[in-house]
Amino acid sequence: TEIYTLSLHDALPIWNVSVSRGNQVVLDQVSLTVGPRSRLGVVGPNGIGKTTLLRVLAGAVPYDGGQVERSPASLAIGYLPQELDAVAGEPLVEYLARRTGVTAAERELDRQTEVLATDDGALEGYSEALEVFLARGGDDFASRAATVCADVGLRADRLDVAVSELSGGQGARAGLAAILLARFDVFLLDEPTNDLDFEGLDRLERFLAGVSSAVVVVSHDRAFLDRAVTRIVEISEDTHRATEFAGGWSDYVEARNLRDRKSTRLNSSHITI
């Protein structure tokens, strides 16, 4: 089963979204659209709201104003956080199944199977659940997990080990494996290059270059942003608003510097003596 990909008419737009924590403004009237094969890099100072923006796109946090739309509503969005966020005692294989959406899809398929056993009219619900399960890659997940883990340098015996018992390097490879195994329409990645070695970074970049899904990534790795994204979304420390720039990190820096020089000249022209 092929992964569903965004068509020319599919999108994940947000309009004028604002998020506050108490009296602190995190995001202020942020608007952007994640379209087919988008490659967006989100940048800004630490604590400015980059992760919050990803979580808003994922539907994981409430927002105070504005609108977020999934078009179509069935758009599969995968948010892969910076930390592994494993459940206590959770084996690696179960962590990977949960993070890729396979566990949730399997549970819904099991539920619909039970309903269908007593209600012939539930066939549509069962068919939809089966379609989602297959789209997430649930039918061959175990074999794919073993292959991908071996590919990123995790031995087969690590699959049954609790994530909390993995070393730092193994944890980074586990996070990479979750990305490589996932089949989402939109990938929301928070600092995916953290703790990756050169081989892992190359594997991640090749995956992002080849996948037909949309990608929104938060990263401080400037070289990675130059290679992996085609637009930069800057969240301003002063206004908490978002500005988009074409190109990767180097293009963004050049455009930002040009903007700042123009702003400085404009302000200087208003100074009177």
JSON list of C-alpha atoms in Angstrom, two decimals, residues 75-227:
[
{"chain": "A", "resi": 75, "resn": "LEU", "atom": "CA", "xyz": [-4.65, 14.14, 6.40]},
{"chain": "A", "resi": 76, "resn": "ALA", "atom": "CA", "xyz": [-2.20, 12.05, 8.44]},
{"chain": "A", "resi": 77, "resn": "ILE", "atom": "CA", "xyz": [0.13, 14.27, 10.46]},
{"chain": "A", "resi": 78, "resn": "GLY", "atom": "CA", "xyz": [3.05, 12.87, 12.39]},
{"chain": "A", "resi": 79, "resn": "TYR", "atom": "CA", "xyz": [4.73, 14.93, 15.11]},
{"chain": "A", "resi": 80, "resn": "LEU", "atom": "CA", "xyz": [8.06, 13.47, 16.19]},
{"chain": "A", "resi": 81, "resn": "PRO", "atom": "CA", "xyz": [9.34, 15.39, 19.23]},
{"chain": "A", "resi": 82, "resn": "GLN", "atom": "CA", "xyz": [12.91, 16.22, 20.15]},
{"chain": "A", "resi": 83, "resn": "GLU", "atom": "CA", "xyz": [12.88, 13.81, 23.09]},
{"chain": "A", "resi": 84, "resn": "LEU", "atom": "CA", "xyz": [12.07, 10.12, 22.71]},
{"chain": "A", "resi": 85, "resn": "ASP", "atom": "CA", "xyz": [9.07, 10.45, 25.11]},
{"chain": "A", "resi": 86, "resn": "ALA", "atom": "CA", "xyz": [8.97, 6.70, 25.69]},
{"chain": "A", "resi": 87, "resn": "VAL", "atom": "CA", "xyz": [6.49, 5.23, 28.17]},
{"chain": "A", "resi": 88, "resn": "ALA", "atom": "CA", "xyz": [8.15, 3.74, 31.27]},
{"chain": "A", "resi": 89, "resn": "GLY", "atom": "CA", "xyz": [9.43, 0.25, 30.44]},
{"chain": "A", "resi": 90, "resn": "GLU", "atom": "CA", "xyz": [8.32, 0.52, 26.81]},
{"chain": "A", "resi": 91, "resn": "PRO", "atom": "CA", "xyz": [10.35, -1.77, 24.52]},
{"chain": "A", "resi": 92, "resn": "LEU", "atom": "CA", "xyz": [11.86, -0.18, 21.44]},
{"chain": "A", "resi": 93, "resn": "VAL", "atom": "CA", "xyz": [9.60, -2.07, 19.01]},
{"chain": "A", "resi": 94, "resn": "GLU", "atom": "CA", "xyz": [6.50, -0.85, 20.87]},
{"chain": "A", "resi": 95, "resn": "TYR", "atom": "CA", "xyz": [7.87, 2.70, 20.97]},
{"chain": "A", "resi": 96, "resn": "LEU", "atom": "CA", "xyz": [8.39, 2.64, 17.21]},
{"chain": "A", "resi": 97, "resn": "ALA", "atom": "CA", "xyz": [4.90, 1.26, 16.59]},
{"chain": "A", "resi": 98, "resn": "ARG", "atom": "CA", "xyz": [3.37, 3.98, 18.75]},
{"chain": "A", "resi": 99, "resn": "ARG", "atom": "CA", "xyz": [5.38, 6.86, 17.30]},
{"chain": "A", "resi": 100, "resn": "THR", "atom": "CA", "xyz": [4.58, 5.83, 13.73]},
{"chain": "A", "resi": 101, "resn": "GLY", "atom": "CA", "xyz": [0.84, 5.59, 14.39]},
{"chain": "A", "resi": 102, "resn": "VAL", "atom": "CA", "xyz": [0.75, 1.82, 13.88]},
{"chain": "A", "resi": 103, "resn": "THR", "atom": "CA", "xyz": [-0.38, 1.09, 17.44]},
{"chain": "A", "resi": 104, "resn": "ALA", "atom": "CA", "xyz": [-3.33, 3.48, 17.29]},
{"chain": "A", "resi": 105, "resn": "ALA", "atom": "CA", "xyz": [-4.34, 2.19, 13.85]},
{"chain": "A", "resi": 106, "resn": "GLU", "atom": "CA", "xyz": [-4.14, -1.43, 15.03]},
{"chain": "A", "resi": 107, "resn": "ARG", "atom": "CA", "xyz": [-6.28, -0.72, 18.10]},
{"chain": "A", "resi": 108, "resn": "GLU", "atom": "CA", "xyz": [-8.95, 0.94, 15.96]},
{"chain": "A", "resi": 109, "resn": "LEU", "atom": "CA", "xyz": [-8.88, -1.96, 13.50]},
{"chain": "A", "resi": 110, "resn": "ASP", "atom": "CA", "xyz": [-9.31, -4.43, 16.37]},
{"chain": "A", "resi": 111, "resn": "ARG", "atom": "CA", "xyz": [-12.23, -2.40, 17.70]},
{"chain": "A", "resi": 112, "resn": "GLN", "atom": "CA", "xyz": [-13.92, -2.25, 14.32]},
{"chain": "A", "resi": 113, "resn": "THR", "atom": "CA", "xyz": [-13.37, -5.98, 13.84]},
{"chain": "A", "resi": 114, "resn": "GLU", "atom": "CA", "xyz": [-15.22, -6.68, 17.08]},
{"chain": "A", "resi": 115, "resn": "VAL", "atom": "CA", "xyz": [-18.08, -4.38, 16.05]},
{"chain": "A", "resi": 116, "resn": "LEU", "atom": "CA", "xyz": [-18.29, -6.02, 12.62]},
{"chain": "A", "resi": 117, "resn": "ALA", "atom": "CA", "xyz": [-18.63, -9.45, 14.24]},
{"chain": "A", "resi": 118, "resn": "THR", "atom": "CA", "xyz": [-22.06, -8.46, 15.59]},
{"chain": "A", "resi": 119, "resn": "ASP", "atom": "CA", "xyz": [-23.11, -5.74, 13.15]},
{"chain": "A", "resi": 120, "resn": "ASP", "atom": "CA", "xyz": [-22.95, -6.27, 9.39]},
{"chain": "A", "resi": 121, "resn": "GLY", "atom": "CA", "xyz": [-23.69, -2.57, 8.94]},
{"chain": "A", "resi": 122, "resn": "ALA", "atom": "CA", "xyz": [-20.28, -1.70, 10.37]},
{"chain": "A", "resi": 123, "resn": "LEU", "atom": "CA", "xyz": [-18.43, -2.79, 7.23]},
{"chain": "A", "resi": 124, "resn": "GLU", "atom": "CA", "xyz": [-17.65, 0.79, 6.19]},
{"chain": "A", "resi": 125, "resn": "GLY", "atom": "CA", "xyz": [-16.04, 1.58, 9.53]},
{"chain": "A", "resi": 126, "resn": "TYR", "atom": "CA", "xyz": [-14.00, -1.62, 9.37]},
{"chain": "A", "resi": 127, "resn": "SER", "atom": "CA", "xyz": [-12.89, -0.87, 5.81]},
{"chain": "A", "resi": 128, "resn": "GLU", "atom": "CA", "xyz": [-11.75, 2.62, 6.78]},
{"chain": "A", "resi": 129, "resn": "ALA", "atom": "CA", "xyz": [-9.84, 1.29, 9.79]},
{"chain": "A", "resi": 130, "resn": "LEU", "atom": "CA", "xyz": [-8.16, -1.35, 7.63]},
{"chain": "A", "resi": 131, "resn": "GLU", "atom": "CA", "xyz": [-7.19, 1.28, 5.07]},
{"chain": "A", "resi": 132, "resn": "VAL", "atom": "CA", "xyz": [-5.56, 3.43, 7.75]},
{"chain": "A", "resi": 133, "resn": "PHE", "atom": "CA", "xyz": [-3.77, 0.42, 9.25]},
{"chain": "A", "resi": 134, "resn": "LEU", "atom": "CA", "xyz": [-2.31, -0.50, 5.86]},
{"chain": "A", "resi": 135, "resn": "ALA", "atom": "CA", "xyz": [-1.43, 3.13, 5.08]},
{"chain": "A", "resi": 136, "resn": "ARG", "atom": "CA", "xyz": [0.57, 3.36, 8.30]},
{"chain": "A", "resi": 137, "resn": "GLY", "atom": "CA", "xyz": [2.46, 0.22, 7.29]},
{"chain": "A", "resi": 138, "resn": "GLY", "atom": "CA", "xyz": [0.97, -2.00, 9.97]},
{"chain": "A", "resi": 139, "resn": "ASP", "atom": "CA", "xyz": [0.78, -5.14, 7.85]},
{"chain": "A", "resi": 140, "resn": "ASP", "atom": "CA", "xyz": [4.56, -5.57, 7.63]},
{"chain": "A", "resi": 141, "resn": "PHE", "atom": "CA", "xyz": [5.67, -3.37, 10.50]},
{"chain": "A", "resi": 142, "resn": "ALA", "atom": "CA", "xyz": [7.68, -5.97, 12.42]},
{"chain": "A", "resi": 143, "resn": "SER", "atom": "CA", "xyz": [9.87, -6.90, 9.46]},
{"chain": "A", "resi": 144, "resn": "ARG", "atom": "CA", "xyz": [10.33, -3.27, 8.42]},
{"chain": "A", "resi": 145, "resn": "ALA", "atom": "CA", "xyz": [11.26, -2.29, 11.98]},
{"chain": "A", "resi": 146, "resn": "ALA", "atom": "CA", "xyz": [13.93, -4.96, 12.11]},
{"chain": "A", "resi": 147, "resn": "THR", "atom": "CA", "xyz": [15.33, -3.91, 8.73]},
{"chain": "A", "resi": 148, "resn": "VAL", "atom": "CA", "xyz": [15.35, -0.18, 9.50]},
{"chain": "A", "resi": 149, "resn": "CYS", "atom": "CA", "xyz": [16.87, -0.65, 12.95]},
{"chain": "A", "resi": 150, "resn": "ALA", "atom": "CA", "xyz": [19.67, -2.72, 11.45]},
{"chain": "A", "resi": 151, "resn": "ASP", "atom": "CA", "xyz": [20.11, -0.02, 8.79]},
{"chain": "A", "resi": 152, "resn": "VAL", "atom": "CA", "xyz": [20.65, 2.70, 11.42]},
{"chain": "A", "resi": 153, "resn": "GLY", "atom": "CA", "xyz": [22.96, 0.56, 13.55]},
{"chain": "A", "resi": 154, "resn": "LEU", "atom": "CA", "xyz": [20.61, -0.94, 16.14]},
{"chain": "A", "resi": 155, "resn": "ARG", "atom": "CA", "xyz": [21.07, -4.67, 16.62]},
{"chain": "A", "resi": 156, "resn": "ALA", "atom": "CA", "xyz": [18.03, -6.96, 16.46]},
{"chain": "A", "resi": 157, "resn": "ASP", "atom": "CA", "xyz": [18.29, -7.69, 20.19]},
{"chain": "A", "resi": 158, "resn": "ARG", "atom": "CA", "xyz": [17.67, -3.99, 20.92]},
{"chain": "A", "resi": 159, "resn": "LEU", "atom": "CA", "xyz": [14.06, -4.21, 19.70]},
{"chain": "A", "resi": 160, "resn": "ASP", "atom": "CA", "xyz": [12.92, -5.86, 22.92]},
{"chain": "A", "resi": 161, "resn": "VAL", "atom": "CA", "xyz": [14.99, -3.59, 25.19]},
{"chain": "A", "resi": 162, "resn": "ALA", "atom": "CA", "xyz": [13.24, -0.75, 27.04]},
{"chain": "A", "resi": 163, "resn": "VAL", "atom": "CA", "xyz": [13.97, 2.60, 25.40]},
{"chain": "A", "resi": 164, "resn": "SER", "atom": "CA", "xyz": [15.09, 3.98, 28.76]},
{"chain": "A", "resi": 165, "resn": "GLU", "atom": "CA", "xyz": [17.91, 1.42, 28.80]},
{"chain": "A", "resi": 166, "resn": "LEU", "atom": "CA", "xyz": [19.36, 2.48, 25.45]},
{"chain": "A", "resi": 167, "resn": "SER", "atom": "CA", "xyz": [22.54, 4.51, 25.38]},
{"chain": "A", "resi": 168, "resn": "GLY", "atom": "CA", "xyz": [22.48, 8.12, 24.16]},
{"chain": "A", "resi": 169, "resn": "GLY", "atom": "CA", "xyz": [23.72, 7.12, 20.73]},
{"chain": "A", "resi": 170, "resn": "GLN", "atom": "CA", "xyz": [21.23, 4.26, 20.51]},
{"chain": "A", "resi": 171, "resn": "GLY", "atom": "CA", "xyz": [18.44, 6.63, 21.54]},
{"chain": "A", "resi": 172, "resn": "ALA", "atom": "CA", "xyz": [19.36, 8.97, 18.68]},
{"chain": "A", "resi": 173, "resn": "ARG", "atom": "CA", "xyz": [19.24, 6.04, 16.26]},
{"chain": "A", "resi": 174, "resn": "ALA", "atom": "CA", "xyz": [15.85, 5.01, 17.69]},
{"chain": "A", "resi": 175, "resn": "GLY", "atom": "CA", "xyz": [14.49, 8.49, 16.97]},
{"chain": "A", "resi": 176, "resn": "LEU", "atom": "CA", "xyz": [15.86, 8.27, 13.43]},
{"chain": "A", "resi": 177, "resn": "ALA", "atom": "CA", "xyz": [14.29, 4.83, 12.98]},
{"chain": "A", "resi": 178, "resn": "ALA", "atom": "CA", "xyz": [10.90, 6.24, 14.00]},
{"chain": "A", "resi": 179, "resn": "ILE", "atom": "CA", "xyz": [11.17, 8.81, 11.20]},
{"chain": "A", "resi": 180, "resn": "LEU", "atom": "CA", "xyz": [12.32, 6.31, 8.59]},
{"chain": "A", "resi": 181, "resn": "LEU", "atom": "CA", "xyz": [9.53, 3.86, 9.48]},
{"chain": "A", "resi": 182, "resn": "ALA", "atom": "CA", "xyz": [6.73, 6.42, 9.53]},
{"chain": "A", "resi": 183, "resn": "ARG", "atom": "CA", "xyz": [4.23, 6.86, 6.73]},
{"chain": "A", "resi": 184, "resn": "PHE", "atom": "CA", "xyz": [2.64, 10.26, 7.22]},
{"chain": "A", "resi": 185, "resn": "ASP", "atom": "CA", "xyz": [1.29, 12.86, 4.82]},
{"chain": "A", "resi": 186, "resn": "VAL", "atom": "CA", "xyz": [3.00, 15.60, 6.84]},
{"chain": "A", "resi": 187, "resn": "PHE", "atom": "CA", "xyz": [6.12, 15.13, 8.98]},
{"chain": "A", "resi": 188, "resn": "LEU", "atom": "CA", "xyz": [6.65, 17.59, 11.85]},
{"chain": "A", "resi": 189, "resn": "LEU", "atom": "CA", "xyz": [10.20, 17.07, 13.09]},
{"chain": "A", "resi": 190, "resn": "ASP", "atom": "CA", "xyz": [11.67, 18.76, 16.16]},
{"chain": "A", "resi": 191, "resn": "GLU", "atom": "CA", "xyz": [15.49, 18.85, 16.11]},
{"chain": "A", "resi": 192, "resn": "PRO", "atom": "CA", "xyz": [15.81, 15.49, 14.30]},
{"chain": "A", "resi": 193, "resn": "THR", "atom": "CA", "xyz": [19.59, 15.86, 13.83]},
{"chain": "A", "resi": 194, "resn": "ASN", "atom": "CA", "xyz": [20.40, 16.00, 17.55]},
{"chain": "A", "resi": 195, "resn": "ASP", "atom": "CA", "xyz": [23.09, 13.45, 18.52]},
{"chain": "A", "resi": 196, "resn": "LEU", "atom": "CA", "xyz": [23.16, 11.89, 15.03]},
{"chain": "A", "resi": 197, "resn": "ASP", "atom": "CA", "xyz": [26.54, 10.89, 13.64]},
{"chain": "A", "resi": 198, "resn": "PHE", "atom": "CA", "xyz": [27.47, 11.68, 10.03]},
{"chain": "A", "resi": 199, "resn": "GLU", "atom": "CA", "xyz": [26.06, 8.39, 8.78]},
{"chain": "A", "resi": 200, "resn": "GLY", "atom": "CA", "xyz": [22.75, 8.95, 10.56]},
{"chain": "A", "resi": 201, "resn": "LEU", "atom": "CA", "xyz": [22.53, 12.51, 9.27]},
{"chain": "A", "resi": 202, "resn": "ASP", "atom": "CA", "xyz": [23.15, 11.33, 5.73]},
{"chain": "A", "resi": 203, "resn": "ARG", "atom": "CA", "xyz": [20.44, 8.67, 6.11]},
{"chain": "A", "resi": 204, "resn": "LEU", "atom": "CA", "xyz": [17.97, 11.28, 7.38]},
{"chain": "A", "resi": 205, "resn": "GLU", "atom": "CA", "xyz": [18.74, 13.70, 4.55]},
{"chain": "A", "resi": 206, "resn": "ARG", "atom": "CA", "xyz": [18.34, 10.99, 1.92]},
{"chain": "A", "resi": 207, "resn": "PHE", "atom": "CA", "xyz": [14.98, 10.03, 3.41]},
{"chain": "A", "resi": 208, "resn": "LEU", "atom": "CA", "xyz": [13.72, 13.63, 3.40]},
{"chain": "A", "resi": 209, "resn": "ALA", "atom": "CA", "xyz": [14.94, 14.14, -0.16]},
{"chain": "A", "resi": 210, "resn": "GLY", "atom": "CA", "xyz": [13.06, 11.07, -1.37]},
{"chain": "A", "resi": 211, "resn": "VAL", "atom": "CA", "xyz": [9.82, 11.11, 0.59]},
{"chain": "A", "resi": 212, "resn": "SER", "atom": "CA", "xyz": [6.85, 12.71, -1.20]},
{"chain": "A", "resi": 213, "resn": "SER", "atom": "CA", "xyz": [5.22, 13.87, 2.03]},
{"chain": "A", "resi": 214, "resn": "ALA", "atom": "CA", "xyz": [5.43, 17.44, 3.30]},
{"chain": "A", "resi": 215, "resn": "VAL", "atom": "CA", "xyz": [8.06, 18.22, 5.96]},
{"chain": "A", "resi": 216, "resn": "VAL", "atom": "CA", "xyz": [8.23, 20.96, 8.60]},
{"chain": "A", "resi": 217, "resn": "VAL", "atom": "CA", "xyz": [11.42, 20.84, 10.65]},
{"chain": "A", "resi": 218, "resn": "VAL", "atom": "CA", "xyz": [12.80, 22.77, 13.62]},
{"chain": "A", "resi": 219, "resn": "SER", "atom": "CA", "xyz": [16.59, 22.69, 13.61]},
{"chain": "A", "resi": 220, "resn": "HIS", "atom": "CA", "xyz": [19.65, 24.65, 14.70]},
{"chain": "A", "resi": 221, "resn": "ASP", "atom": "CA", "xyz": [21.82, 22.74, 12.21]},
{"chain": "A", "resi": 222, "resn": "ARG", "atom": "CA", "xyz": [22.52, 25.37, 9.55]},
{"chain": "A", "resi": 223, "resn": "ALA", "atom": "CA", "xyz": [24.17, 23.02, 7.08]},
{"chain": "A", "resi": 224, "resn": "PHE", "atom": "CA", "xyz": [21.23, 20.61, 7.39]},
{"chain": "A", "resi": 225, "resn": "LEU", "atom": "CA", "xyz": [18.77, 23.46, 6.74]},
{"chain": "A", "resi": 226, "resn": "ASP", "atom": "CA", "xyz": [20.72, 24.44, 3.63]},
{"chain": "A", "resi": 227, "resn": "ARG", "atom": "CA", "xyz": [20.41, 20.91, 2.27]}
]
